[in-house]
Amino acid sequence: MSDYNLIDEPWISVVVDYKGTTKLVGLKEFFEHAHEYIALAGDMPTQDFAVMRFLLAILHTVFSRYDAHGEPYEMIELNDRMQQIEKVDLEDEEDYEDALMETWKDLWNAKKFPEIVVKYLDAWHDRFYLFDDKYPFYQVTKEEIDTSKISKASPSKILGKNINRLISESGNKIALFSPKYDANNNKGLLTYDELTRWLITFQSYTGLSDKVIFGNEKYKASKGWLFDLGGVYLSSDNLYQTLILNLRLINRSNVNYNYSVQKPCWENAPSKLVEKAIRSSCIDNIAELYTTWSRAIYFNKFNMDDVFQMEIVKLPDIKHEDMFLEPMTLWKYNNVGDNKGKFTPRKHQLNKSLWRSFGLMTKFEEVGEVNAKIPKRKPGIIEWLNDIDESIKNQHIKINAISMEDDGNATSWVPINEVEDKLDIGEFIVNDLQKNGWVDRINNIVDRTKDIIEKNYRAFLNDIAKIRGIESGAFTSSSIESMYFKIDKPFRDWLTNINYDDNKDEKEQIWNKELKNLVIRQAKIIIEQASPKDFTGIIENDSVKNIVTAYNNLMSNINKKL
């Protein structure tokens, strides 16, 4: 029996006006009216990120086969189900790339999705039922998790309050500040639309607390592909533009990805998806990556008045090393460990503002380049922003950061918090890649800002701790974070107010002056709270060190650098 088709039923939450009004829409209505919506409005930002990637998987699939006018590319052969069945002929590769780029430009200028998107959904209508005997959405059938195929007598059990990340309550610990009250099993209840959104999210952010695998030979299980990412994506004040900005139809990091057949999960049977996951950890197309599963999930019944429960079995992890098919993450270069000499995704850090990672987002430095002691690789979506520079001139965009924080326990990796941030800047800043351009200039400013705080202001704080005869650790760390908090908004305002024709030297001096004033202000607060002991000081190397000499040293170092 088939029930609750996501193309027709309302489940995607969108913001429809600047009053914050939200609305639930199905896939058909969404793609017909995306240009009228402002943003996704799910239960939490990590959920919106997962749902956005699902929507992008549909667009990548459609526009790898059809142009913006709904016409199939000449070099692509399609069967009667609008499915690409052959790779691009080698002699047509450049033509195909050109056609993809032209499609993107046409979509950007069209300002609304063409009919071909809904036609594609109609052609695959039977694959979007939340409940179905053969193709349940983002799930497997009972046969796929039969006792004969798994490591234990039965799959792991997950309740509604586990899948709902606003609660994330286990059977052992109660969530004290839950958005749902506990009476009458309310925490375990889900509506159809909630279940759909949380199902997509759970496949993306899972953890490792469950124990059941396929077969008896251990493998590295996935905790959800998005769980390991320092997510980075672009946004505008219009949901259609946001999706098109993130629709990276050309991959410059590895052109071979451009000719891979797009294989979103709904175009395969559940049994094939499980077989593929167990057989190979490699993915070569972005639609498959955006819809990859971390668990084989099964639930055979659903009633909004009953506690939701599903059965899950772990699937193997995806290859992380140099996985440059993934465009939406920060990268770190590993100098040691199992991944030495390779890049792996780098998560965002809690309480660390996105602008402090500006270099990781915008710089590309190979091993051996000048000053490239640790190579940098910017996110693919920022590379894409550089590629579409000419088409989006003077567009004001937001660079968004999103990560799920874990509990730090390698045996469970339970999601406990989310990290969210954004930078509101003009696209010309990120696309000014010439020597001494905005990217170089802002990177230097960020590095200098961090240098003054991490070295000079820290040295001042350590001197104060030494004078007071206290441990520097907690005192210095908390004061450093307080300093970053004080400069965070001023720096964001300075960055947001950069205009295309601003004089770079003058703009830099404005920030230098602001930074100096902010640091001095914080140092003076400490001096105003000083005790007589701070002024008496201590003898060090035959000279007096007190709060005044420490402050003078700070001022001298700041003046030298600014």
PDB file of C-alpha atoms in Angstrom, residues 220-384:
ATOM      1  CA  LYS A 220      33.512   1.501   9.939  1.00  0.00           C
ATOM      2  CA  ALA A 221      29.921   2.643  10.270  1.00  0.00           C
ATOM      3  CA  SER A 222      28.586   5.982   9.080  1.00  0.00           C
ATOM      4  CA  LYS A 223      27.413   8.505  11.636  1.00  0.00           C
ATOM      5  CA  GLY A 224      25.797  10.533   8.871  1.00  0.00           C
ATOM      6  CA  TRP A 225      27.792  12.259   6.136  1.00  0.00           C
ATOM      7  CA  LEU A 226      26.772  15.754   7.252  1.00  0.00           C
ATOM      8  CA  PHE A 227      27.824  15.027  10.837  1.00  0.00           C
ATOM      9  CA  ASP A 228      31.497  15.303   9.832  1.00  0.00           C
ATOM     10  CA  LEU A 229      31.170  18.445   7.715  1.00  0.00           C
ATOM     11  CA  GLY A 230      31.924  22.051   8.519  1.00  0.00           C
ATOM     12  CA  GLY A 231      28.976  22.927   6.319  1.00  0.00           C
ATOM     13  CA  VAL A 232      29.270  25.957   4.050  1.00  0.00           C
ATOM     14  CA  TYR A 233      26.573  27.174   1.683  1.00  0.00           C
ATOM     15  CA  LEU A 234      25.460  30.379  -0.023  1.00  0.00           C
ATOM     16  CA  SER A 235      22.149  32.128   0.435  1.00  0.00           C
ATOM     17  CA  SER A 236      20.205  35.110  -0.824  1.00  0.00           C
ATOM     18  CA  ASP A 237      16.949  36.750   0.285  1.00  0.00           C
ATOM     19  CA  ASN A 238      15.060  34.561  -2.174  1.00  0.00           C
ATOM     20  CA  LEU A 239      14.848  30.764  -1.915  1.00  0.00           C
ATOM     21  CA  TYR A 240      15.028  30.236  -5.662  1.00  0.00           C
ATOM     22  CA  GLN A 241      18.261  32.220  -5.851  1.00  0.00           C
ATOM     23  CA  THR A 242      19.639  30.367  -2.829  1.00  0.00           C
ATOM     24  CA  LEU A 243      19.138  27.024  -4.556  1.00  0.00           C
ATOM     25  CA  ILE A 244      20.588  28.232  -7.860  1.00  0.00           C
ATOM     26  CA  LEU A 245      23.620  29.740  -6.097  1.00  0.00           C
ATOM     27  CA  ASN A 246      24.331  26.309  -4.610  1.00  0.00           C
ATOM     28  CA  LEU A 247      23.608  24.384  -7.812  1.00  0.00           C
ATOM     29  CA  ARG A 248      27.233  23.644  -8.700  1.00  0.00           C
ATOM     30  CA  LEU A 249      26.810  22.087 -12.138  1.00  0.00           C
ATOM     31  CA  ILE A 250      30.566  22.203 -12.903  1.00  0.00           C
ATOM     32  CA  ASN A 251      33.245  20.788 -10.595  1.00  0.00           C
ATOM     33  CA  ARG A 252      36.657  22.359 -11.253  1.00  0.00           C
ATOM     34  CA  SER A 253      38.444  20.242  -8.623  1.00  0.00           C
ATOM     35  CA  ASN A 254      37.870  17.009 -10.531  1.00  0.00           C
ATOM     36  CA  VAL A 255      36.335  17.349 -13.986  1.00  0.00           C
ATOM     37  CA  ASN A 256      35.611  13.607 -14.109  1.00  0.00           C
ATOM     38  CA  TYR A 257      32.745  14.224 -11.702  1.00  0.00           C
ATOM     39  CA  ASN A 258      31.078  16.371 -14.379  1.00  0.00           C
ATOM     40  CA  TYR A 259      30.426  13.339 -16.565  1.00  0.00           C
ATOM     41  CA  SER A 260      29.177  10.934 -13.922  1.00  0.00           C
ATOM     42  CA  VAL A 261      25.592   9.745 -14.141  1.00  0.00           C
ATOM     43  CA  GLN A 262      23.528  11.312 -11.356  1.00  0.00           C
ATOM     44  CA  LYS A 263      22.118   8.560  -9.129  1.00  0.00           C
ATOM     45  CA  PRO A 264      19.821   9.951  -6.415  1.00  0.00           C
ATOM     46  CA  CYS A 265      18.620   7.340  -3.935  1.00  0.00           C
ATOM     47  CA  TRP A 266      15.021   7.276  -5.219  1.00  0.00           C
ATOM     48  CA  GLU A 267      16.124   6.060  -8.660  1.00  0.00           C
ATOM     49  CA  ASN A 268      17.409   2.817  -7.117  1.00  0.00           C
ATOM     50  CA  ALA A 269      15.673   0.015  -5.274  1.00  0.00           C
ATOM     51  CA  PRO A 270      16.410  -0.141  -1.523  1.00  0.00           C
ATOM     52  CA  SER A 271      18.170  -3.502  -1.927  1.00  0.00           C
ATOM     53  CA  LYS A 272      20.533  -2.016  -4.530  1.00  0.00           C
ATOM     54  CA  LEU A 273      21.346   0.948  -2.292  1.00  0.00           C
ATOM     55  CA  VAL A 274      22.262  -1.325   0.621  1.00  0.00           C
ATOM     56  CA  GLU A 275      24.364  -3.570  -1.642  1.00  0.00           C
ATOM     57  CA  LYS A 276      26.202  -0.569  -3.075  1.00  0.00           C
ATOM     58  CA  ALA A 277      26.877   0.915   0.382  1.00  0.00           C
ATOM     59  CA  ILE A 278      28.364  -2.363   1.647  1.00  0.00           C
ATOM     60  CA  ARG A 279      30.365  -2.990  -1.518  1.00  0.00           C
ATOM     61  CA  SER A 280      31.957   0.439  -1.992  1.00  0.00           C
ATOM     62  CA  SER A 281      32.691   3.555   0.060  1.00  0.00           C
ATOM     63  CA  CYS A 282      33.206   5.711  -3.040  1.00  0.00           C
ATOM     64  CA  ILE A 283      30.623   8.024  -4.607  1.00  0.00           C
ATOM     65  CA  ASP A 284      31.206   9.801  -7.920  1.00  0.00           C
ATOM     66  CA  ASN A 285      28.066  11.923  -8.383  1.00  0.00           C
ATOM     67  CA  ILE A 286      26.625  14.725  -6.319  1.00  0.00           C
ATOM     68  CA  ALA A 287      22.973  13.609  -6.355  1.00  0.00           C
ATOM     69  CA  GLU A 288      23.990  10.318  -4.736  1.00  0.00           C
ATOM     70  CA  LEU A 289      26.178  12.139  -2.203  1.00  0.00           C
ATOM     71  CA  TYR A 290      23.361  14.536  -1.273  1.00  0.00           C
ATOM     72  CA  THR A 291      20.935  11.637  -0.713  1.00  0.00           C
ATOM     73  CA  THR A 292      23.286   9.079   0.813  1.00  0.00           C
ATOM     74  CA  TRP A 293      22.042   7.024   3.764  1.00  0.00           C
ATOM     75  CA  SER A 294      23.743   6.334   7.071  1.00  0.00           C
ATOM     76  CA  ARG A 295      21.197   3.680   8.093  1.00  0.00           C
ATOM     77  CA  ALA A 296      18.918   1.095   6.585  1.00  0.00           C
ATOM     78  CA  ILE A 297      15.639   2.267   8.134  1.00  0.00           C
ATOM     79  CA  TYR A 298      12.367   0.401   8.351  1.00  0.00           C
ATOM     80  CA  PHE A 299       8.970   1.249   9.820  1.00  0.00           C
ATOM     81  CA  ASN A 300       5.849  -0.537   8.650  1.00  0.00           C
ATOM     82  CA  LYS A 301       3.141   1.540  10.301  1.00  0.00           C
ATOM     83  CA  PHE A 302       2.532   5.083  11.442  1.00  0.00           C
ATOM     84  CA  ASN A 303      -0.153   6.746  13.471  1.00  0.00           C
ATOM     85  CA  MET A 304       0.190  10.329  14.673  1.00  0.00           C
ATOM     86  CA  ASP A 305      -1.521   9.344  17.935  1.00  0.00           C
ATOM     87  CA  ASP A 306       0.987   6.583  18.733  1.00  0.00           C
ATOM     88  CA  VAL A 307       4.653   6.763  19.752  1.00  0.00           C
ATOM     89  CA  PHE A 308       6.746   6.554  16.610  1.00  0.00           C
ATOM     90  CA  GLN A 309       9.262   3.727  16.370  1.00  0.00           C
ATOM     91  CA  MET A 310      11.587   2.555  13.616  1.00  0.00           C
ATOM     92  CA  GLU A 311      14.223  -0.148  13.169  1.00  0.00           C
ATOM     93  CA  ILE A 312      17.725   0.689  11.929  1.00  0.00           C
ATOM     94  CA  VAL A 313      20.909  -1.076  10.816  1.00  0.00           C
ATOM     95  CA  LYS A 314      24.252   0.688  10.359  1.00  0.00           C
ATOM     96  CA  LEU A 315      25.626   1.232   6.856  1.00  0.00           C
ATOM     97  CA  PRO A 316      29.359   1.665   6.107  1.00  0.00           C
ATOM     98  CA  ASP A 317      30.953   5.096   6.121  1.00  0.00           C
ATOM     99  CA  ILE A 318      31.758   7.048   2.956  1.00  0.00           C
ATOM    100  CA  LYS A 319      35.371   7.668   2.003  1.00  0.00           C
ATOM    101  CA  HIS A 320      36.382  11.022   3.530  1.00  0.00           C
ATOM    102  CA  GLU A 321      39.949  11.501   2.256  1.00  0.00           C
ATOM    103  CA  ASP A 322      40.235  14.041  -0.595  1.00  0.00           C
ATOM    104  CA  MET A 323      36.497  13.725  -1.209  1.00  0.00           C
ATOM    105  CA  PHE A 324      36.346  16.864  -3.341  1.00  0.00           C
ATOM    106  CA  LEU A 325      33.020  15.901  -4.847  1.00  0.00           C
ATOM    107  CA  GLU A 326      31.638  17.462  -1.657  1.00  0.00           C
ATOM    108  CA  PRO A 327      31.377  21.229  -2.231  1.00  0.00           C
ATOM    109  CA  MET A 328      29.846  22.302   1.093  1.00  0.00           C
ATOM    110  CA  THR A 329      32.533  21.916   3.740  1.00  0.00           C
ATOM    111  CA  LEU A 330      35.712  23.406   5.134  1.00  0.00           C
ATOM    112  CA  TRP A 331      38.805  21.229   4.651  1.00  0.00           C
ATOM    113  CA  LYS A 332      41.769  20.488   6.871  1.00  0.00           C
ATOM    114  CA  TYR A 333      45.125  19.168   5.684  1.00  0.00           C
ATOM    115  CA  ASN A 334      46.460  16.299   7.798  1.00  0.00           C
ATOM    116  CA  ASN A 335      50.178  16.373   8.590  1.00  0.00           C
ATOM    117  CA  VAL A 336      49.993  13.293  10.813  1.00  0.00           C
ATOM    118  CA  GLY A 337      47.804  10.274  11.399  1.00  0.00           C
ATOM    119  CA  ASP A 338      46.080   7.804   9.112  1.00  0.00           C
ATOM    120  CA  ASN A 339      45.118  10.564   6.678  1.00  0.00           C
ATOM    121  CA  LYS A 340      48.589  12.136   6.493  1.00  0.00           C
ATOM    122  CA  GLY A 341      49.068  14.122   3.294  1.00  0.00           C
ATOM    123  CA  LYS A 342      45.346  14.237   2.559  1.00  0.00           C
ATOM    124  CA  PHE A 343      42.442  16.600   3.136  1.00  0.00           C
ATOM    125  CA  THR A 344      39.432  15.644   5.225  1.00  0.00           C
ATOM    126  CA  PRO A 345      36.318  17.662   6.180  1.00  0.00           C
ATOM    127  CA  ARG A 346      36.804  20.110   9.059  1.00  0.00           C
ATOM    128  CA  LYS A 347      33.897  20.819  11.402  1.00  0.00           C
ATOM    129  CA  HIS A 348      33.089  24.285  12.688  1.00  0.00           C
ATOM    130  CA  GLN A 349      34.013  24.963  16.283  1.00  0.00           C
ATOM    131  CA  LEU A 350      31.475  26.088  18.833  1.00  0.00           C
ATOM    132  CA  ASN A 351      31.854  29.765  19.830  1.00  0.00           C
ATOM    133  CA  LYS A 352      34.339  30.434  17.034  1.00  0.00           C
ATOM    134  CA  SER A 353      32.986  32.984  14.550  1.00  0.00           C
ATOM    135  CA  LEU A 354      33.025  32.145  10.861  1.00  0.00           C
ATOM    136  CA  TRP A 355      35.149  35.174   9.946  1.00  0.00           C
ATOM    137  CA  ARG A 356      38.008  33.661  11.957  1.00  0.00           C
ATOM    138  CA  SER A 357      38.080  30.890   9.313  1.00  0.00           C
ATOM    139  CA  PHE A 358      38.065  33.331   6.391  1.00  0.00           C
ATOM    140  CA  GLY A 359      41.347  31.928   5.061  1.00  0.00           C
ATOM    141  CA  LEU A 360      40.027  28.358   5.073  1.00  0.00           C
ATOM    142  CA  MET A 361      37.033  29.521   3.049  1.00  0.00           C
ATOM    143  CA  THR A 362      38.759  31.679   0.455  1.00  0.00           C
ATOM    144  CA  LYS A 363      42.371  30.559   0.012  1.00  0.00           C
ATOM    145  CA  PHE A 364      43.692  27.765  -2.170  1.00  0.00           C
ATOM    146  CA  GLU A 365      47.341  26.923  -1.534  1.00  0.00           C
ATOM    147  CA  GLU A 366      49.089  23.807  -2.790  1.00  0.00           C
ATOM    148  CA  VAL A 367      51.912  22.028  -0.973  1.00  0.00           C
ATOM    149  CA  GLY A 368      55.156  23.856  -1.750  1.00  0.00           C
ATOM    150  CA  GLU A 369      53.576  27.245  -2.407  1.00  0.00           C
ATOM    151  CA  VAL A 370      55.124  30.251  -0.700  1.00  0.00           C
ATOM    152  CA  ASN A 371      53.983  30.409   2.942  1.00  0.00           C
ATOM    153  CA  ALA A 372      51.931  27.238   2.451  1.00  0.00           C
ATOM    154  CA  LYS A 373      53.306  25.314   5.417  1.00  0.00           C
ATOM    155  CA  ILE A 374      49.818  23.901   5.817  1.00  0.00           C
ATOM    156  CA  PRO A 375      48.059  23.735   2.423  1.00  0.00           C
ATOM    157  CA  LYS A 376      44.601  25.256   2.194  1.00  0.00           C
ATOM    158  CA  ARG A 377      41.676  24.155   0.083  1.00  0.00           C
ATOM    159  CA  LYS A 378      38.617  26.348  -0.023  1.00  0.00           C
ATOM    160  CA  PRO A 379      35.131  24.823  -0.156  1.00  0.00           C
ATOM    161  CA  GLY A 380      33.937  23.856  -3.605  1.00  0.00           C
ATOM    162  CA  ILE A 381      30.927  26.138  -3.251  1.00  0.00           C
ATOM    163  CA  ILE A 382      33.284  29.121  -2.891  1.00  0.00           C
ATOM    164  CA  GLU A 383      35.179  27.958  -5.984  1.00  0.00           C
ATOM    165  CA  TRP A 384      31.800  27.850  -7.696  1.00  0.00           C
TER     166      TRP A 384
END
